[in-house]
């Protein structure tokens, strides 16, 4: 039975059981909306969607997009790439070919700069008299070309027929398939316990991190998985408790006996255990990884800030409160009106899919304006009919 027929049945029968069915239908809608809001908040919730971030300088972490329409040479030369903030992706690069970069650290929006060309002007920085010089501090990698991992493939990969599981490296910020890294075997349950991953190449490049692998997750052997129902080993504190001090007595960096190989998968708050003696601080600076000392640098922390910010204006929470405050007949009317709007919107969007036309913000505004006009016309007819019935 369709949502529309359920609503019709409720209107006719007016029975508690039928009302329960219709309420579940509305709750399903709100639950789906909640999932979409959470996904949106995780990536975009902590970013500004109205103002260009260029004036703020290098942002600790923000949602970014690479524009291949404005920078076509970037397809073959990553040094020609440019990244734009969330607000500029909406206002200055609508209908452009954008590569979603998730988030990047310490990046300044390129939209008002020469990276976009000498003629293009940022719509959100009209106060600037001229196009600004390129941002010297920005870092660009193959992700700006729409390529990921050692396999240098796009995501989603049109040639891939199986599900793709990719993890972002906490240092180089590229995304990797597990199968394409030197990494211990891991099951889905084990990956859920992982807070951050550092790829095998970065672990090789920053070998001091090997001394901290006592904080990393340790997957069980295949034989143990069968015997222990895929239990996950907890990270051991032994390397920290029984560590041998290095020559500098102020250094708390552990000295492990085993040489770690491959990628490392870290537990929550592992960064807090990094030594901050003068010698180690110099090492982090020399290898340009000072950001590891900042717990708020992590993508997980960014997502949590976005979720907290978005929760204040959650459509799900507002919808639940509104539904609970309605009377029996009001709930039926709301569900019926929602189903009518959903069916009309589906038909409206189908025309765009058929013609392969991009749906813009103006198209959506036009649809809802038409719905409002139709509702006003219907309400006027109803009022006029009531008047004559008297």
Short mmCIF file of C-alpha atoms in Angstrom, two decimals:
data_model
loop_
_atom_site.label_atom_id
_atom_site.label_comp_id
_atom_site.label_asym_id
_atom_site.label_seq_id
_atom_site.Cartn_x
_atom_site.Cartn_y
_atom_site.Cartn_z
CA UNK A 1 0.00 0.00 0.00
CA UNK A 2 1.36 3.43 -0.93
CA UNK A 3 1.76 6.35 1.48
CA UNK A 4 -1.09 8.14 -0.28
CA UNK A 5 -3.47 5.20 0.10
CA UNK A 6 -2.55 4.89 3.78
CA UNK A 7 -3.42 8.54 4.32
CA UNK A 8 -6.70 8.04 2.46
CA UNK A 9 -7.53 5.01 4.58
CA UNK A 10 -6.89 7.01 7.72
CA UNK A 11 -9.22 9.77 6.57
CA UNK A 12 -11.97 7.25 5.86
CA UNK A 13 -11.59 4.85 8.76
CA UNK A 14 -10.43 7.30 11.45
CA UNK A 15 -9.21 4.36 13.55
CA UNK A 16 -6.31 4.44 16.06
CA UNK A 17 -4.55 1.55 14.32
CA UNK A 18 -4.74 3.32 10.97
CA UNK A 19 -3.47 6.52 12.57
CA UNK A 20 -0.53 4.57 13.95
CA UNK A 21 0.27 3.39 10.42
CA UNK A 22 0.18 6.93 9.06
CA UNK A 23 2.26 8.26 11.94
CA UNK A 24 4.93 5.65 11.24
CA UNK A 25 4.98 6.83 7.64
CA UNK A 26 5.69 10.39 8.79
CA UNK A 27 8.28 9.17 11.31
CA UNK A 28 10.03 7.25 8.56
CA UNK A 29 10.25 10.48 6.60
CA UNK A 30 11.68 12.31 9.60
CA UNK A 31 14.17 9.51 10.30
CA UNK A 32 15.38 9.66 6.71
CA UNK A 33 15.68 13.42 7.02
CA UNK A 34 17.70 12.94 10.21
CA UNK A 35 20.17 10.61 8.47
CA UNK A 36 20.63 13.12 5.65
CA UNK A 37 21.13 15.95 8.15
CA UNK A 38 23.77 13.96 10.02
CA UNK A 39 25.69 13.24 6.82
CA UNK A 40 25.44 16.89 5.83
CA UNK A 41 26.50 18.09 9.27
CA UNK A 42 29.49 15.75 9.46
CA UNK A 43 31.09 17.24 6.34
CA UNK A 44 29.57 20.70 6.02
CA UNK A 45 28.14 21.56 9.42
CA UNK A 46 31.27 23.26 10.75
CA UNK A 47 31.86 25.25 7.53
CA UNK A 48 30.39 28.64 6.63
CA UNK A 49 27.91 28.34 3.75
CA UNK A 50 27.28 32.08 3.35
CA UNK A 51 30.65 33.87 3.54
CA UNK A 52 33.91 33.17 1.71
CA UNK A 53 36.62 32.13 4.15
CA UNK A 54 39.44 33.89 2.25
CA UNK A 55 39.44 36.87 4.61
CA UNK A 56 39.97 34.57 7.59
CA UNK A 57 43.22 33.21 6.18
CA UNK A 58 44.15 29.55 6.42
CA UNK A 59 41.27 27.75 8.14
CA UNK A 60 42.16 24.96 10.55
CA UNK A 61 39.76 22.58 8.78
CA UNK A 62 36.91 23.22 6.35
CA UNK A 63 34.92 21.61 3.56
CA UNK A 64 36.59 22.24 0.19
CA UNK A 65 35.95 21.74 -3.51
CA UNK A 66 38.27 21.65 -6.50
CA UNK A 67 36.86 23.40 -9.59
CA UNK A 68 37.95 21.74 -12.84
CA UNK A 69 35.79 24.12 -14.89
CA UNK A 70 37.84 27.11 -13.80
CA UNK A 71 41.12 25.16 -13.69
CA UNK A 72 40.99 22.66 -16.58
CA UNK A 73 44.80 22.34 -16.65
CA UNK A 74 44.62 20.73 -13.20
CA UNK A 75 43.40 17.49 -14.83
CA UNK A 76 46.97 16.81 -15.96
CA UNK A 77 49.00 19.08 -13.67
CA UNK A 78 48.11 19.09 -9.97
CA UNK A 79 50.15 22.28 -9.47
CA UNK A 80 47.44 24.10 -11.45
CA UNK A 81 44.73 23.05 -9.00
CA UNK A 82 42.61 25.37 -6.90
CA UNK A 83 40.32 24.80 -3.94
CA UNK A 84 37.22 26.80 -3.01
CA UNK A 85 35.27 27.02 0.23
CA UNK A 86 31.67 25.89 0.72
CA UNK A 87 30.15 29.34 0.21
CA UNK A 88 32.04 29.96 -3.03
CA UNK A 89 31.03 26.53 -4.34
CA UNK A 90 27.43 27.74 -4.07
CA UNK A 91 27.77 31.35 -5.23
CA UNK A 92 30.72 31.43 -7.64
CA UNK A 93 30.91 27.90 -9.07
CA UNK A 94 27.31 26.78 -9.46
CA UNK A 95 26.92 24.24 -12.29
CA UNK A 96 30.72 23.89 -12.54
CA UNK A 97 32.52 20.55 -12.42
CA UNK A 98 33.43 20.37 -8.75
CA UNK A 99 35.43 17.68 -6.99
CA UNK A 100 34.31 17.23 -3.39
CA UNK A 101 37.45 17.12 -1.24
CA UNK A 102 35.74 16.37 2.09
CA UNK A 103 37.94 18.51 4.38
CA UNK A 104 41.51 19.78 4.28
CA UNK A 105 43.57 21.40 7.00
CA UNK A 106 45.16 24.85 6.99
CA UNK A 107 43.74 25.83 3.60
CA UNK A 108 42.79 29.30 2.37
CA UNK A 109 40.06 29.68 -0.24
CA UNK A 110 41.52 30.20 -3.74
CA UNK A 111 38.41 31.78 -5.28
CA UNK A 112 39.57 35.44 -5.06
CA UNK A 113 43.11 34.60 -6.27
CA UNK A 114 45.04 34.20 -9.50
CA UNK A 115 44.60 30.45 -9.18
CA UNK A 116 41.22 30.99 -10.83
CA UNK A 117 42.67 33.19 -13.57
CA UNK A 118 43.21 36.92 -13.87
CA UNK A 119 39.69 37.64 -15.14
CA UNK A 120 37.51 35.71 -12.69
CA UNK A 121 36.24 37.66 -9.68
CA UNK A 122 34.89 36.15 -6.47
CA UNK A 123 31.23 37.11 -6.03
CA UNK A 124 31.61 37.07 -2.24
CA UNK A 125 34.65 39.39 -2.17
CA UNK A 126 33.44 42.39 -4.13
CA UNK A 127 35.29 44.67 -1.73
CA UNK A 128 38.64 43.53 -3.17
CA UNK A 129 39.90 45.93 -5.83
CA UNK A 130 41.76 43.27 -7.80
CA UNK A 131 42.40 39.55 -8.03
CA UNK A 132 44.64 38.48 -5.17
CA UNK A 133 47.99 36.64 -5.40
CA UNK A 134 47.95 32.86 -5.13
CA UNK A 135 47.94 31.42 -1.60
CA UNK A 136 51.50 30.28 -0.98
CA UNK A 137 50.67 28.11 2.02
CA UNK A 138 48.04 25.86 0.39
CA UNK A 139 48.86 22.20 -0.26
CA UNK A 140 47.46 20.34 -3.28
CA UNK A 141 47.45 16.61 -4.00
CA UNK A 142 45.88 14.26 -6.53
CA UNK A 143 42.49 14.56 -4.79
CA UNK A 144 42.11 17.96 -6.48
CA UNK A 145 42.15 16.04 -9.79
CA UNK A 146 39.46 13.68 -8.57
CA UNK A 147 41.96 10.82 -8.03
CA UNK A 148 42.59 8.85 -4.87
CA UNK A 149 44.75 6.11 -3.35
CA UNK A 150 47.86 4.53 -4.86
CA UNK A 151 45.67 3.20 -7.66
CA UNK A 152 44.93 6.81 -8.73
CA UNK A 153 41.29 6.07 -9.43
CA UNK A 154 38.21 8.31 -9.07
CA UNK A 155 35.61 7.89 -6.36
CA UNK A 156 33.14 6.45 -6.90
CA UNK A 157 34.98 4.32 -9.45
CA UNK A 158 32.73 3.63 -12.47
CA UNK A 159 34.67 0.45 -13.23
CA UNK A 160 34.27 -0.97 -9.73
CA UNK A 161 31.45 -3.44 -9.13
CA UNK A 162 32.00 -4.08 -5.42
CA UNK A 163 31.64 -1.81 -2.42
CA UNK A 164 34.55 0.57 -1.86
CA UNK A 165 35.91 1.06 1.66
CA UNK A 166 38.30 3.99 1.77
CA UNK A 167 40.02 5.66 4.73
CA UNK A 168 41.64 9.08 4.86
CA UNK A 169 45.21 9.37 6.10
CA UNK A 170 45.49 11.75 9.06
CA UNK A 171 48.77 13.17 7.70
CA UNK A 172 48.76 13.33 3.89
CA UNK A 173 44.92 13.47 3.80
CA UNK A 174 44.70 11.26 0.70
CA UNK A 175 42.13 8.45 0.68
CA UNK A 176 43.15 4.79 0.40
CA UNK A 177 41.62 1.40 -0.29
CA UNK A 178 42.66 -1.05 2.41
CA UNK A 179 43.73 -3.55 -0.23
CA UNK A 180 46.17 -1.05 -1.74
CA UNK A 181 48.11 -0.33 1.44
CA UNK A 182 50.61 -2.40 3.33
CA UNK A 183 48.35 -2.98 6.30
CA UNK A 184 47.35 -5.73 8.72
CA UNK A 185 44.16 -7.59 7.88
CA UNK A 186 41.09 -6.01 9.40
CA UNK A 187 37.39 -6.76 9.56
CA UNK A 188 34.53 -4.26 9.57
CA UNK A 189 34.09 -4.49 13.34
CA UNK A 190 37.75 -3.64 13.85
CA UNK A 191 37.56 -0.67 11.49
CA UNK A 192 34.61 0.74 13.46
CA UNK A 193 36.93 1.03 16.46
CA UNK A 194 39.51 2.99 14.46
CA UNK A 195 39.59 6.73 15.17
CA UNK A 196 42.29 7.73 12.68
CA UNK A 197 44.49 6.02 10.09
CA UNK A 198 48.02 6.89 8.97
CA UNK A 199 48.94 5.29 5.66
CA UNK A 200 51.98 3.07 5.16
CA UNK A 201 53.83 5.76 3.17
CA UNK A 202 53.43 8.35 5.93
CA UNK A 203 54.42 5.83 8.61
CA UNK A 204 57.60 5.19 6.62
CA UNK A 205 58.20 8.92 6.15
CA UNK A 206 57.66 9.74 9.86
CA UNK A 207 59.36 6.83 11.57
CA UNK A 208 59.09 8.34 15.07
CA UNK A 209 55.42 7.30 14.97
CA UNK A 210 56.49 3.65 15.09
CA UNK A 211 57.42 4.20 18.73
CA UNK A 212 53.77 4.98 19.50
CA UNK A 213 52.21 1.93 17.89
CA UNK A 214 51.45 0.58 21.35
CA UNK A 215 48.50 2.98 21.11
CA UNK A 216 47.37 1.57 17.76
CA UNK A 217 44.72 -1.09 17.24
CA UNK A 218 45.97 -4.63 16.84
CA UNK A 219 43.81 -6.94 14.72
CA UNK A 220 43.49 -10.55 15.80
CA UNK A 221 44.83 -13.39 13.68
CA UNK A 222 42.45 -15.22 11.38
CA UNK A 223 42.65 -18.33 13.55
CA UNK A 224 41.81 -16.29 16.64
CA UNK A 225 38.83 -14.75 14.88
CA UNK A 226 37.31 -18.17 14.36
CA UNK A 227 37.89 -19.21 17.97
CA UNK A 228 36.92 -15.92 19.62
CA UNK A 229 34.06 -14.83 17.32
CA UNK A 230 36.07 -12.01 15.80
CA UNK A 231 36.96 -10.30 19.07
CA UNK A 232 38.94 -7.09 18.77
CA UNK A 233 42.13 -6.77 20.77
CA UNK A 234 42.25 -3.72 22.96
CA UNK A 235 45.35 -1.54 22.57
CA UNK A 236 47.99 -2.44 25.09
CA UNK A 237 49.38 0.14 27.53
CA UNK A 238 52.47 -1.96 28.20
CA UNK A 239 54.79 -0.05 25.84
CA UNK A 240 53.99 3.11 27.78
CA UNK A 241 54.22 1.61 31.26
CA UNK A 242 57.41 -0.37 30.70
CA UNK A 243 59.22 1.97 28.37
CA UNK A 244 62.94 2.56 28.53
CA UNK A 245 63.70 6.27 28.69
CA UNK A 246 65.69 7.73 25.84
CA UNK A 247 68.85 9.77 26.38
CA UNK A 248 66.80 12.88 27.14
CA UNK A 249 65.23 12.27 30.57
CA UNK A 250 62.46 14.75 29.82
CA UNK A 251 61.32 12.81 26.76
CA UNK A 252 58.28 10.58 27.30
CA UNK A 253 58.36 9.00 23.86
CA UNK A 254 58.21 5.21 24.28
CA UNK A 255 60.80 2.95 22.73
CA UNK A 256 59.18 -0.09 21.21
CA UNK A 257 61.00 -3.39 20.75
CA UNK A 258 59.14 -4.39 17.59
CA UNK A 259 59.50 -2.48 14.33
CA UNK A 260 56.06 -1.63 13.02
CA UNK A 261 55.48 -2.06 9.30
CA UNK A 262 52.66 -0.71 7.18
CA UNK A 263 49.76 1.58 7.97
CA UNK A 264 48.67 2.25 11.55
CA UNK A 265 45.09 2.45 12.84
CA UNK A 266 44.75 4.54 15.95
CA UNK A 267 42.42 4.61 18.91
CA UNK A 268 40.63 7.72 20.10
CA UNK A 269 42.76 10.43 21.78
CA UNK A 270 46.06 8.80 20.77
CA UNK A 271 47.44 12.25 19.91
CA UNK A 272 47.35 13.26 23.58
CA UNK A 273 50.12 10.74 24.28
CA UNK A 274 52.62 12.34 21.89
CA UNK A 275 55.66 13.64 23.74
CA UNK A 276 56.04 17.41 23.89
CA UNK A 277 59.63 17.74 25.07
CA UNK A 278 61.82 20.30 23.28
CA UNK A 279 63.55 17.63 21.21
CA UNK A 280 60.28 16.09 19.98
CA UNK A 281 58.75 19.49 19.28
CA UNK A 282 61.71 20.27 17.03
CA UNK A 283 61.20 16.93 15.31
CA UNK A 284 57.51 17.65 14.61
CA UNK A 285 58.41 21.07 13.22
CA UNK A 286 61.17 19.65 11.06
CA UNK A 287 58.76 17.08 9.58
CA UNK A 288 55.85 19.59 9.35
CA UNK A 289 53.48 17.53 11.51
CA UNK A 290 52.94 19.95 14.41
CA UNK A 291 49.21 19.62 13.78
CA UNK A 292 49.30 16.15 15.36
CA UNK A 293 49.51 17.84 18.76
CA UNK A 294 46.14 19.52 18.19
CA UNK A 295 43.23 17.22 19.03
CA UNK A 296 40.81 19.53 17.20
CA UNK A 297 42.77 19.10 13.96
CA UNK A 298 41.31 15.65 13.38
CA UNK A 299 38.48 15.08 10.91
CA UNK A 300 36.53 13.39 13.70
CA UNK A 301 36.68 16.52 15.87
CA UNK A 302 35.55 18.61 12.89
CA UNK A 303 32.59 16.29 12.33
CA UNK A 304 31.60 16.48 15.99
CA UNK A 305 31.62 20.29 15.88
CA UNK A 306 29.46 20.21 12.77
CA UNK A 307 26.99 17.77 14.34
CA UNK A 308 26.70 19.93 17.47
CA UNK A 309 26.10 23.06 15.41
CA UNK A 310 23.51 21.41 13.17
CA UNK A 311 21.59 19.81 16.04
CA UNK A 312 20.38 23.23 17.16
CA UNK A 313 18.40 23.63 13.92
CA UNK A 314 17.50 20.00 13.28
CA UNK A 315 14.47 19.49 11.04
CA UNK A 316 14.07 16.07 12.65
CA UNK A 317 13.68 17.47 16.16
CA UNK A 318 11.38 20.22 14.92
CA UNK A 319 9.30 17.70 12.96
CA UNK A 320 8.91 15.36 15.94
CA UNK A 321 7.80 18.23 18.18
CA UNK A 322 5.37 19.50 15.56
CA UNK A 323 3.89 16.04 14.97
CA UNK A 324 3.47 15.42 18.71
CA UNK A 325 1.66 18.74 19.18
CA UNK A 326 -0.94 18.02 16.46
CA UNK A 327 -4.37 16.67 17.02
CA UNK A 328 -5.68 13.54 15.31
CA UNK A 329 -7.21 15.27 12.28
CA UNK A 330 -4.24 17.65 11.94
CA UNK A 331 -1.85 14.70 11.73
CA UNK A 332 -3.94 13.22 8.93
CA UNK A 333 -4.00 16.54 7.06
CA UNK A 334 -0.24 16.97 7.45
CA UNK A 335 0.51 13.46 6.17
CA UNK A 336 -1.90 13.83 3.27
CA UNK A 337 -0.37 17.18 2.29
CA UNK A 338 3.15 15.75 2.55
CA UNK A 339 2.26 12.83 0.27
CA UNK A 340 0.69 15.21 -2.25
CA UNK A 341 3.80 17.40 -2.25
CA UNK A 342 6.10 14.36 -2.53
CA UNK A 343 4.26 13.01 -5.58
CA UNK A 344 4.26 16.39 -7.31
CA UNK A 345 7.95 16.93 -6.57
CA UNK A 346 8.79 13.50 -7.97
CA UNK A 347 6.99 14.30 -11.22
CA UNK A 348 8.64 17.74 -11.34
CA UNK A 349 12.18 16.35 -10.87
CA UNK A 350 11.58 13.52 -13.35
CA UNK A 351 11.44 16.09 -16.15
CA UNK A 352 14.95 17.26 -15.22
CA UNK A 353 16.26 13.69 -15.18
CA UNK A 354 14.73 13.00 -18.59
CA UNK A 355 16.29 16.08 -20.16
CA UNK A 356 19.54 15.63 -18.16
CA UNK A 357 19.22 19.18 -16.87
CA UNK A 358 20.86 20.24 -13.61
CA UNK A 359 18.39 21.17 -10.86
CA UNK A 360 19.23 24.61 -9.51
CA UNK A 361 18.16 26.41 -6.35
CA UNK A 362 15.88 28.60 -8.45
CA UNK A 363 14.12 25.51 -9.85
CA UNK A 364 13.34 24.28 -6.34
CA UNK A 365 12.13 27.74 -5.27
CA UNK A 366 9.89 27.83 -8.35
CA UNK A 367 8.36 24.47 -7.44
CA UNK A 368 7.47 25.48 -3.89
CA UNK A 369 6.21 28.86 -5.04
CA UNK A 370 3.82 27.01 -7.35
CA UNK A 371 2.73 24.79 -4.45
CA UNK A 372 2.01 27.85 -2.31
CA UNK A 373 -0.01 29.48 -5.11
CA UNK A 374 -2.00 26.27 -5.56
CA UNK A 375 -2.69 26.01 -1.82
CA UNK A 376 -3.78 29.65 -1.66
CA UNK A 377 -6.12 29.10 -4.61
CA UNK A 378 -7.59 25.99 -2.98
CA UNK A 379 -8.04 27.76 0.34
CA UNK A 380 -9.79 30.64 -1.42
CA UNK A 381 -12.15 28.27 -3.18
CA UNK A 382 -12.91 26.51 0.09
CA UNK A 383 -13.66 29.80 1.82
CA UNK A 384 -15.90 30.93 -1.02
CA UNK A 385 -17.74 27.61 -1.03
CA UNK A 386 -18.35 27.86 2.72
CA UNK A 387 -19.74 31.37 2.27
CA UNK A 388 -22.29 30.26 -0.31
CA UNK A 389 -23.25 27.23 1.79
CA UNK A 390 -24.44 29.53 4.51
#
